[in-house]
Amino acid sequence: MSFLKINKLLVTKDGKSVYQENFHNGINIIRGDNSSGKSTISNFIFFGLGGEFIDWLPEAGNCDFVFVEVELNDVVITLKRQIESKQMRPMMIYWGELNKAIVSNFEGWNIYSYKRTEKTESFSQILFKTLNFPEVSTDNLESITFNQVLRLLYIDQLSALDCLMKNEDFDSPLIRSAIGNLLLGTYDDKLLKLQMELRHKEKELSEIKKQVHAIEDVFKNSPFEFNKDTINDKIKEKRELLSKTITVLKNPSQIVDSIKSGDTKNEIQLLRKNLNNFKINFDTILSNIGNNKIDIIDNNEFIEVLNMKLKAIIESLNSREILGNFPILYCPICLEKIEENLADNHCKLCKKEITENLGKSKLLRMKVEVEMQIKESTEILNEKQEKVIELEKELKDSERLLKKAQNDIDIYINNSRSSTENKFDKLLENKGKLNAEIEFFEKQLQLIYSYDEYKIQMFALKSGVDRLNHETNRLEELQRTKGTKAYSVIQKYALQLLKGDGEYEEKFKDGRQVTVDFARNTFFLDNRNRFSASSMVLLKNSVRFAIFFASLNLDYFRFPKFIICDNVEDKGMVEERSKNFQKKVVEIASSDDFKDKEFQIIMTTSMIAEELNIPKYTIGAFYDKHNKTLKFNE
């Protein structure tokens, strides 16, 4: 059960009270002439309790704060909101009575925002907790605020006559249905959670089934092995081969030794020996060429010297021929005249006797000897040069053979190295292949394990879905039973109020069925919701009070046994009809059905029935243009 009752209402301006009244249990009628401020008080109550209201009249808009001392499930708290023309104003809550709250500026007050955040709670959450309401959210995760609850507790004058709840922009059928189910007690938080869990698990089950079928198709349409033991044996076999391969790879010498072991070594030694021989021969030839070239240089120099000597001899012979007949009168050294009394066979200069044949033959002999030496040296030179040419030719042959020997050994060594590398490559290739095969088998194995796991999950989910289906069906049936009962009782009180209307509306007198549709935010009497304006007012009020009375009748209603009606008479309703409705409401509320029930009804009227115009049912004075509800001058 949930219970809400207003104990006190205080409205202030500039820190002074402009309206303050105490409310009592049961009937509370605020009466007064039109334009005396009754609706303003209703709007202050709605706003003070957490309703969303900004369309203030200028007098109300000039006020500062509204304080409401309320009793929520035996807990007395004071609510305070600043009067502003802004939406979603916060609320201050004092956990205690109004008289204590107003003397405490800060201590004991807590401020809560209109909307909750990840870290802070909204005032709706605080009030819901105090009223023991579940935290309601729709399938679309829309949350219900206390303002939305008040839309069914407050019958205002501005909402359309065929609207069940107070009009509000942007509300959704889901929210309205949730509000109805919450307040009628047919909302089952456990059912909603189970339904959400059921949908979640059904989705999971569908996904798991897809996975299982996909894996079954894979194994059905492929050569994949599906036996875990067979795959494990293959993995074991491949791992043993892999281990052996890795062992060989870690010992490269074994690989080299295993390739043409002794043959390779001997062949390389033989080739190297040949290469060395060719190198020695090449070096020898090259050395001989060098030596011969040195000899050639020496010979050329010697022949050049001989040629110079021969030239000197020839010049000497020629000089002798010339100088022998030329008279020398003066000494070429001292330039003194040479004695002329010397015999002709004596030298004019050294005065020694000369023999013409002896000197000449000596020169000739020297000339012959030099020419012989030149000839011999030239022959030797030619021999050396021919030798050099022969050696250079031989050197080319030797170089060719040396290069071939070097090439042979290079090719052989390279071939030997390639074989080793090929062996390595094959081992690495085999290692990679074995790893891939092992990975392939392991994936097959993992696929089979996944399949087994999916099957287990599928069975578990199916079992969970079955259980949730059973439980949600049970709770839905219970909800339907409670809903049927709730709407039946609502219809009972609605028809009771309508039939008590008298002769004003014939359809009311013969009404049989009242339908309440929260999703569409409307109601019907025998599938009709179009009547005269005053009859629409009465039909709407009858339905709303019927919901209120049903909450007193059925304990599982969360409707907090509180209703405020600022629309008792409207749209040309005649006085007697309004008074008749007031009396009918008081009659039902005072019936034995609710004798021991706690509730609070707040009504405003300008046409109060005489028998209700007593302190038991009224609040404050009768207001008129000289005594308005808001007292700005006091």
XYZ file of C-alpha atoms in Angstrom:
634
model
C 0.000 0.000 0.000
C 0.995 3.570 -0.608
C -0.364 6.599 1.143
C 0.057 10.318 0.539
C -1.561 13.066 2.562
C -0.968 16.796 2.692
C -0.819 18.167 6.241
C 0.127 21.758 5.555
C 0.587 24.085 2.621
C 2.592 27.300 2.839
C 3.234 29.779 0.025
C 5.626 32.653 0.610
C 6.605 35.901 -1.016
C 9.655 37.842 0.126
C 9.922 35.486 3.090
C 6.358 36.150 4.246
C 3.408 33.810 4.122
C 0.774 34.617 1.481
C -1.125 31.359 1.952
C -0.984 28.826 4.755
C -3.568 26.163 5.586
C -3.682 22.879 7.417
C -5.370 19.989 5.629
C -7.069 17.077 7.331
C -7.862 13.473 6.589
C -10.776 12.686 4.325
C -12.609 15.463 2.481
C -10.945 18.886 1.993
C -13.022 21.341 0.000
C -11.563 24.687 -1.005
C -14.519 26.820 -1.920
C -14.873 30.296 -3.284
C -16.096 32.372 -6.162
C -14.558 32.139 -9.571
C -11.231 34.017 -9.923
C -10.689 33.951 -6.149
C -7.534 31.797 -6.487
C -8.761 28.224 -5.889
C -7.021 26.834 -9.006
C -3.857 28.668 -8.000
C -3.840 26.743 -4.708
C -4.421 23.476 -6.628
C -1.524 24.292 -8.917
C 0.699 25.111 -5.917
C -0.160 21.707 -4.398
C 0.569 19.937 -7.694
C 3.839 21.847 -8.145
C 4.850 21.494 -4.500
C 4.439 17.725 -4.673
C 6.771 17.557 -7.679
C 4.485 18.289 -10.613
C 5.737 20.105 -13.681
C 3.984 23.490 -13.870
C 5.173 26.811 -15.285
C 1.979 28.470 -16.518
C 1.607 30.631 -13.426
C -0.818 33.493 -13.171
C 1.027 36.768 -12.463
C -0.012 36.735 -8.779
C 1.224 33.195 -8.305
C 4.344 33.864 -10.342
C 5.274 36.661 -7.953
C 5.495 34.227 -5.061
C 8.805 32.781 -3.975
C 8.395 29.307 -2.546
C 5.805 26.677 -1.905
C 6.205 24.449 1.164
C 4.212 21.242 1.500
C 4.239 19.137 4.640
C 3.244 15.674 3.509
C 2.814 12.309 5.079
C 4.157 9.517 2.894
C 3.549 6.049 4.321
C 3.650 7.367 7.907
C 6.764 9.433 7.202
C 6.340 13.188 7.622
C 8.529 15.307 5.374
C 8.446 18.864 4.084
C 8.892 19.616 0.410
C 10.056 22.994 -0.837
C 10.209 24.270 -4.400
C 11.024 27.669 -5.770
C 8.276 29.136 -7.915
C 9.710 29.878 -11.313
C 8.634 29.799 -14.898
C 11.323 27.276 -15.733
C 10.849 23.606 -16.283
C 12.307 20.736 -14.263
C 12.934 22.738 -11.101
C 14.674 20.881 -8.267
C 13.094 20.072 -4.923
C 14.374 20.542 -1.399
C 13.335 17.941 1.124
C 13.338 18.317 4.887
C 12.837 15.129 6.834
C 10.411 16.552 9.383
C 7.479 18.850 9.974
C 6.952 22.216 8.304
C 7.329 24.312 11.464
C 10.781 22.868 12.030
C 11.683 23.070 8.364
C 10.951 26.788 7.959
C 13.157 27.777 10.925
C 16.042 25.780 9.515
C 17.602 27.580 6.608
C 20.024 24.847 5.628
C 20.350 22.154 8.290
C 18.207 19.135 7.574
C 17.469 20.161 4.008
C 18.611 18.185 1.040
C 18.277 19.324 -2.532
C 17.430 16.910 -5.306
C 17.297 17.603 -9.016
C 14.388 16.839 -11.301
C 16.402 14.261 -13.237
C 18.684 11.716 -11.770
C 22.280 11.345 -12.850
C 24.760 8.514 -12.576
C 25.891 9.858 -9.196
C 22.821 11.568 -7.769
C 19.213 10.628 -7.205
C 16.271 12.725 -8.347
C 13.518 13.831 -5.977
C 11.220 11.373 -7.791
C 13.445 8.510 -6.687
C 13.352 9.774 -3.087
C 9.555 10.080 -3.088
C 9.146 6.696 -4.814
C 11.310 5.032 -2.182
C 9.330 6.681 0.594
C 6.065 5.527 -0.987
C 7.549 2.072 -1.469
C 7.128 2.307 -5.229
C 9.250 0.062 -7.418
C 11.576 1.852 -9.757
C 9.528 1.590 -12.914
C 10.923 1.680 -16.382
C 9.367 0.764 -19.684
C 10.632 -1.649 -22.290
C 12.306 1.350 -23.895
C 14.031 2.072 -20.567
C 11.950 5.233 -20.093
C 11.776 6.081 -16.408
C 8.675 7.337 -14.617
C 8.904 10.538 -12.591
C 6.740 11.665 -9.708
C 5.333 14.353 -11.988
C 3.891 11.600 -14.175
C 2.328 9.884 -11.167
C 0.728 13.174 -10.146
C -0.843 13.432 -13.603
C -3.339 10.777 -12.484
C -3.764 12.241 -8.998
C -4.554 15.780 -10.153
C -7.733 16.609 -12.136
C -6.960 20.017 -13.575
C -9.038 22.404 -15.636
C -6.693 22.845 -18.550
C -6.429 19.288 -19.805
C -8.720 18.112 -22.579
C -12.023 16.698 -21.342
C -11.497 13.323 -23.011
C -7.991 12.898 -21.576
C -7.718 10.447 -18.740
C -4.526 11.961 -17.323
C -3.326 15.534 -17.095
C -1.995 16.570 -20.475
C 1.718 16.583 -20.963
C 3.745 16.995 -24.103
C 5.959 14.244 -25.432
C 4.567 11.492 -23.229
C 4.344 8.098 -24.836
C 1.763 5.285 -24.717
C 4.394 3.121 -23.015
C 4.863 5.679 -20.245
C 1.126 6.121 -19.766
C 0.606 2.355 -19.636
C 3.428 2.058 -17.134
C 1.880 4.802 -14.966
C -1.479 3.012 -15.076
C 0.017 -0.373 -14.233
C 2.084 1.190 -11.444
C -0.776 3.009 -9.729
C -3.304 0.241 -10.248
C -0.864 -2.240 -8.763
C -0.811 -4.369 -11.869
C 2.723 -3.380 -12.606
C 4.945 -6.186 -11.484
C 8.571 -5.198 -11.400
C 9.518 -8.839 -11.127
C 7.422 -9.643 -14.206
C 9.011 -6.849 -16.232
C 12.486 -8.003 -15.254
C 11.593 -11.596 -16.075
C 10.132 -10.530 -19.426
C 13.267 -8.582 -20.219
C 15.400 -11.516 -19.099
C 13.243 -13.851 -21.183
C 13.702 -11.738 -24.303
C 17.409 -11.542 -23.639
C 17.710 -15.300 -23.175
C 15.537 -16.021 -26.215
C 17.863 -13.859 -28.248
C 20.867 -15.649 -26.771
C 19.257 -19.015 -27.502
C 18.611 -17.984 -31.095
C 22.244 -16.949 -31.518
C 23.517 -20.170 -29.951
C 21.279 -22.236 -32.217
C 22.731 -20.429 -35.216
C 26.245 -21.226 -34.000
C 25.413 -24.900 -33.438
C 23.796 -25.246 -36.859
C 26.695 -23.437 -38.513
C 29.230 -25.820 -36.944
C 27.134 -28.832 -37.845
C 27.010 -27.608 -41.456
C 30.781 -27.174 -41.469
C 31.434 -30.748 -40.373
C 28.646 -32.121 -42.501
C 29.880 -30.545 -45.739
C 33.633 -30.911 -45.253
C 36.200 -33.686 -44.697
C 36.913 -32.377 -41.203
C 37.403 -35.019 -38.592
C 34.780 -34.869 -35.885
C 36.292 -37.407 -33.501
C 38.283 -35.750 -30.690
C 40.396 -38.908 -30.002
C 41.432 -39.204 -33.639
C 42.381 -35.536 -33.775
C 44.336 -35.783 -30.517
C 46.284 -38.765 -31.919
C 47.133 -36.760 -35.023
C 48.236 -33.809 -32.961
C 50.451 -36.077 -30.851
C 52.033 -37.605 -33.962
C 52.685 -34.219 -35.544
C 54.173 -32.836 -32.341
C 56.637 -35.727 -32.144
C 57.745 -35.071 -35.720
C 57.978 -31.383 -34.950
C 60.134 -32.078 -31.912
C 62.554 -34.133 -34.005
C 62.739 -31.465 -36.673
C 63.445 -28.770 -34.115
C 66.186 -30.927 -32.571
C 67.927 -31.229 -35.955
C 67.558 -27.521 -36.623
C 69.238 -26.752 -33.299
C 72.323 -28.808 -34.410
C 73.447 -27.442 -37.824
C 76.637 -29.568 -37.857
C 74.533 -32.647 -38.145
C 73.000 -31.257 -41.279
C 76.383 -30.437 -42.866
C 77.808 -33.813 -41.948
C 74.872 -35.525 -43.448
C 75.448 -33.909 -46.820
C 78.214 -35.737 -49.009
C 80.290 -35.937 -45.902
C 83.883 -37.203 -46.976
C 83.436 -36.606 -50.683
C 82.878 -32.949 -50.345
C 85.948 -32.503 -48.204
C 88.276 -34.428 -50.533
C 86.918 -32.755 -53.586
C 87.450 -29.354 -52.077
C 91.016 -30.270 -51.051
C 91.810 -31.471 -54.593
C 90.438 -28.351 -56.128
C 92.342 -26.194 -53.704
C 95.562 -28.088 -54.527
C 95.024 -27.483 -58.247
C 94.317 -23.882 -57.530
C 97.545 -23.563 -55.537
C 99.553 -25.160 -58.371
C 98.083 -22.784 -60.870
C 98.826 -19.913 -58.553
C 102.464 -21.002 -58.187
C 102.853 -21.379 -61.945
C 101.230 -18.027 -62.532
C 103.468 -16.382 -59.974
C 106.569 -18.056 -61.494
C 105.736 -16.863 -64.979
C 104.991 -13.441 -63.687
C 108.318 -13.414 -61.871
C 110.188 -14.543 -64.998
C 108.556 -11.843 -67.006
C 109.664 -9.350 -64.453
C 113.235 -10.581 -64.440
C 113.446 -10.593 -68.219
C 112.049 -7.113 -68.395
C 114.731 -5.973 -65.969
C 117.376 -7.648 -68.172
C 115.893 -5.947 -71.211
C 116.189 -2.602 -69.492
C 119.813 -3.342 -68.555
C 120.588 -4.496 -72.091
C 119.018 -1.436 -73.569
C 121.102 0.756 -71.340
C 124.264 -1.244 -72.145
C 123.553 -1.104 -75.873
C 122.978 2.588 -75.591
C 126.346 3.000 -73.871
C 127.991 0.895 -76.550
C 126.357 2.938 -79.250
C 127.622 6.077 -77.650
C 131.076 4.579 -77.394
C 130.917 3.469 -81.005
C 129.838 6.880 -81.987
C 132.766 8.369 -80.099
C 135.184 5.986 -81.833
C 133.748 6.829 -85.184
C 133.979 10.483 -84.377
C 137.519 9.939 -83.210
C 138.392 8.244 -86.458
C 136.771 11.025 -88.379
C 138.567 13.607 -86.282
C 141.812 11.865 -86.850
C 141.171 11.985 -90.553
C 140.429 15.648 -90.413
C 142.906 16.774 -87.778
C 145.792 14.648 -89.140
C 146.150 16.946 -92.195
C 145.317 20.152 -90.442
C 148.463 22.239 -89.412
C 148.403 23.224 -85.731
C 150.370 26.438 -85.219
C 149.269 27.350 -81.757
C 148.731 25.344 -78.617
C 144.973 25.127 -77.901
C 145.847 25.386 -74.203
C 148.344 28.155 -73.760
C 147.891 29.616 -77.238
C 151.683 29.841 -77.657
C 153.130 29.112 -80.987
C 154.133 25.547 -81.362
C 157.625 24.752 -82.450
C 157.737 23.808 -86.084
C 161.027 21.952 -86.032
C 159.431 18.688 -85.069
C 159.402 15.783 -87.450
C 156.169 15.002 -89.200
C 155.844 11.663 -87.487
C 155.662 13.389 -84.138
C 152.609 14.846 -82.429
C 152.569 18.613 -82.619
C 151.109 18.786 -79.124
C 152.598 15.993 -77.056
C 155.651 15.750 -79.370
C 155.639 11.966 -79.143
C 156.310 9.954 -82.191
C 153.218 8.639 -83.740
C 152.533 5.688 -85.943
C 149.601 6.277 -88.156
C 148.583 2.649 -88.515
C 148.868 1.909 -84.818
C 146.396 4.635 -83.740
C 144.021 4.021 -86.457
C 144.042 0.282 -86.046
C 143.483 0.694 -82.357
C 140.393 2.746 -82.974
C 139.222 0.348 -85.588
C 139.773 -2.552 -83.248
C 137.848 -0.744 -80.559
C 135.165 0.018 -83.043
C 134.896 -3.620 -84.081
C 134.792 -4.778 -80.510
C 132.104 -2.296 -79.610
C 130.080 -3.242 -82.624
C 130.376 -6.909 -81.622
C 129.259 -6.109 -78.152
C 126.340 -4.154 -79.553
C 125.435 -7.038 -81.786
C 125.688 -9.557 -78.984
C 123.793 -7.353 -76.629
C 121.151 -6.743 -79.238
C 120.774 -10.446 -79.807
C 120.480 -10.990 -76.063
C 117.965 -8.147 -75.912
C 115.919 -9.684 -78.682
C 116.053 -13.038 -76.967
C 114.864 -11.420 -73.745
C 112.066 -9.598 -75.512
C 110.969 -12.760 -77.290
C 111.139 -14.524 -73.955
C 108.984 -11.867 -72.387
C 106.451 -12.199 -75.205
C 106.477 -15.965 -74.782
C 106.148 -15.647 -71.004
C 103.309 -13.132 -71.294
C 101.468 -15.539 -73.558
C 102.177 -18.292 -71.113
C 101.003 -15.976 -68.325
C 97.660 -15.513 -70.018
C 97.189 -19.259 -70.303
C 98.216 -19.651 -66.691
C 95.828 -16.891 -65.617
C 92.975 -18.570 -67.515
C 93.721 -21.883 -65.833
C 93.988 -20.165 -62.462
C 90.641 -18.456 -62.907
C 89.044 -21.701 -63.985
C 90.467 -23.490 -60.942
C 89.210 -20.673 -58.716
C 85.833 -20.791 -60.404
C 85.663 -24.576 -60.004
C 86.305 -24.411 -56.297
C 83.879 -21.482 -55.883
C 81.149 -23.342 -57.702
C 81.750 -26.457 -55.706
C 81.762 -24.610 -52.409
C 78.644 -22.693 -53.399
C 76.948 -25.892 -54.439
C 77.864 -27.479 -51.146
C 76.551 -24.443 -49.265
C 73.273 -24.471 -51.234
C 72.714 -28.066 -50.367
C 73.078 -27.244 -46.695
C 70.795 -24.325 -47.008
C 68.345 -26.423 -48.963
C 68.434 -28.932 -46.185
C 67.765 -26.143 -43.681
C 65.019 -24.799 -45.854
C 63.377 -28.180 -46.097
C 63.602 -28.637 -42.348
C 62.131 -25.180 -41.733
C 59.472 -25.828 -44.324
C 58.655 -29.102 -42.657
C 58.573 -27.360 -39.284
C 56.149 -24.747 -40.580
C 54.037 -27.388 -42.216
C 53.892 -29.408 -38.999
C 52.995 -26.302 -36.995
C 50.254 -25.465 -39.476
C 48.913 -29.007 -39.350
C 48.965 -28.966 -35.551
C 47.231 -25.580 -35.526
C 44.685 -26.858 -38.018
C 43.938 -29.932 -35.907
C 43.805 -27.801 -32.749
C 41.303 -25.488 -34.432
C 39.233 -28.476 -35.387
C 39.460 -29.625 -31.803
C 38.543 -26.160 -30.538
C 35.619 -26.093 -32.934
C 34.399 -29.399 -31.544
C 34.839 -28.129 -27.970
C 32.974 -24.948 -28.919
C 30.254 -27.054 -30.461
C 29.987 -29.099 -27.250
C 29.964 -25.904 -25.197
C 27.339 -24.331 -27.441
C 25.201 -27.429 -27.075
C 25.502 -27.255 -23.291
C 24.685 -23.532 -23.351
C 21.811 -24.167 -25.731
C 20.276 -26.760 -23.430
C 20.836 -24.517 -20.399
C 19.292 -21.528 -22.196
C 16.355 -23.592 -23.410
C 15.799 -24.769 -19.871
C 16.033 -21.155 -18.650
C 13.656 -19.945 -21.363
C 11.156 -22.656 -20.457
C 11.399 -21.705 -16.800
C 11.040 -17.995 -17.571
C 8.126 -18.678 -19.892
C 6.408 -20.612 -17.150
C 7.066 -17.927 -14.538
C 6.140 -15.002 -16.809
C 2.977 -16.806 -17.890
C 2.086 -17.296 -14.240
C 2.782 -13.677 -13.369
C 1.029 -12.412 -16.499
C -1.999 -14.443 -15.566
C -1.826 -13.011 -12.054
C -1.427 -9.550 -13.558
C -4.407 -10.115 -15.843
C -6.451 -11.310 -12.875
C -5.473 -8.263 -10.838
C -6.066 -6.007 -13.817
C -9.469 -7.491 -14.490
C -10.393 -7.026 -10.860
C -9.004 -3.478 -10.801
C -10.918 -2.386 -13.882
C -14.022 -4.099 -12.602
C -13.904 -2.135 -9.341
C -13.111 1.086 -11.208
C -16.138 0.453 -13.397
C -18.273 -0.192 -10.330
C -17.486 3.172 -8.729
C -17.575 5.053 -12.032
C -21.063 3.733 -12.819
C -22.104 4.481 -9.241
C -21.062 8.125 -9.696
C -22.541 8.374 -13.177
C -25.853 6.789 -12.267
C -26.000 9.218 -9.331
C -25.872 12.110 -11.795
C -29.625 12.122 -12.041
C -31.431 13.043 -15.187
C -28.798 15.290 -16.694
C -27.361 12.678 -19.088
C -29.543 9.774 -20.143
C -26.572 7.679 -21.249
C -25.129 7.887 -17.739
C -28.255 6.546 -16.206
C -28.217 3.472 -18.428
C -24.422 3.067 -18.566
C -23.148 -0.491 -18.425
C -19.469 -0.479 -19.195
C -16.677 1.938 -18.345
C -13.384 1.450 -20.152
C -10.117 3.056 -19.097
C -7.325 3.169 -21.666
C -4.025 4.434 -20.251
C -2.063 3.922 -23.464
C -4.478 6.117 -25.432
C -4.970 8.442 -22.437
C -8.725 8.301 -22.593
C -11.841 6.541 -21.299
C -15.194 5.410 -22.609
C -18.681 4.792 -21.403
C -20.157 2.009 -23.445
C -17.471 2.622 -26.098
C -18.303 6.332 -26.267
C -16.393 9.367 -25.003
C -18.246 12.156 -26.716
C -20.997 13.810 -24.709
C -21.981 17.361 -23.918
C -19.209 19.447 -22.407
C -20.627 19.415 -18.884
C -21.309 15.652 -19.166
C -17.719 15.118 -20.321
C -16.557 16.962 -17.195
C -18.693 14.726 -15.022
C -17.671 11.550 -16.872
C -13.992 12.421 -16.564
C -14.289 13.243 -12.863
C -16.290 10.068 -12.248
C -13.650 7.895 -13.880
C -10.812 9.596 -11.955
C -12.622 9.354 -8.615
C -13.513 5.745 -9.460
C -9.811 4.963 -9.752
C -9.263 6.713 -6.428
C -12.076 4.748 -4.708
C -10.806 1.499 -6.243
C -7.444 2.190 -4.604
C -9.225 2.283 -1.245
C -11.003 -0.946 -2.039
C -8.096 -2.987 -3.391
C -4.989 -3.124 -1.239
C -2.655 -3.923 -4.116
C -3.310 -0.522 -5.708
C -0.315 1.796 -5.423
C -2.504 4.806 -6.075
C -1.630 6.686 -2.845
C -5.194 7.271 -1.632
C -4.929 10.907 -2.588
C -6.762 12.935 -5.202
C -7.041 16.616 -5.931
C -9.822 17.853 -8.188
C -9.872 21.395 -9.534
C -12.552 20.533 -12.065
C -15.682 19.660 -10.108
C -17.690 22.035 -12.198
C -16.694 23.336 -15.561
C -17.974 23.914 -19.051
C -21.350 25.246 -18.016
C -22.191 22.606 -15.425
C -25.231 23.774 -13.492
C -24.969 24.292 -9.753
C -27.259 21.478 -8.725
C -25.353 18.996 -10.872
C -22.054 20.102 -9.346
C -23.412 19.851 -5.818
C -24.907 16.458 -6.630
C -21.519 15.186 -7.760
C -19.837 16.587 -4.621
C -22.367 14.891 -2.397
C -22.028 11.624 -4.314
C -18.273 11.682 -3.837
C -18.646 12.371 -0.112
C -21.308 9.679 0.150
C -19.098 7.002 -1.343
C -16.064 8.176 0.618
C -18.088 8.047 3.822
C -19.581 4.631 3.081
C -18.905 1.591 5.178
C -16.573 0.339 2.454
C -14.051 2.969 3.524
C -14.968 3.420 7.142
C -11.545 2.437 8.416
C -9.597 3.656 5.403
C -7.250 6.616 5.417
C -7.435 8.879 2.382
C -7.430 12.488 1.363
C -9.623 14.264 -1.174
C -8.997 17.887 -2.077
C -11.658 19.545 -4.191
C -12.202 23.120 -5.286
C -15.645 24.455 -6.033
C -17.512 27.669 -6.360
C -20.806 25.872 -5.721
C -20.372 23.895 -2.531
C -23.339 21.861 -1.374
C -24.827 23.334 1.771
C -24.471 20.126 3.798
C -20.781 19.968 2.880
C -20.048 23.551 3.807
C -18.932 22.621 7.309
C -15.438 22.532 8.876
C -15.381 18.718 8.650
C -15.152 19.038 4.875
C -13.849 22.533 4.184
C -10.450 24.204 4.213
C -10.033 27.878 4.898
C -12.636 30.548 4.362
C -14.961 31.039 1.450
C -12.905 33.056 -0.998
C -14.233 35.873 -3.153
C -12.845 38.957 -4.903
C -12.363 40.649 -1.534
C -10.874 37.626 0.127
C -8.633 35.866 -2.335
C -6.577 32.842 -1.459
C -3.232 34.690 -1.704
C -2.831 37.408 0.917
C -0.142 39.764 -0.324
C -1.075 42.625 2.007
C -1.064 40.816 5.335
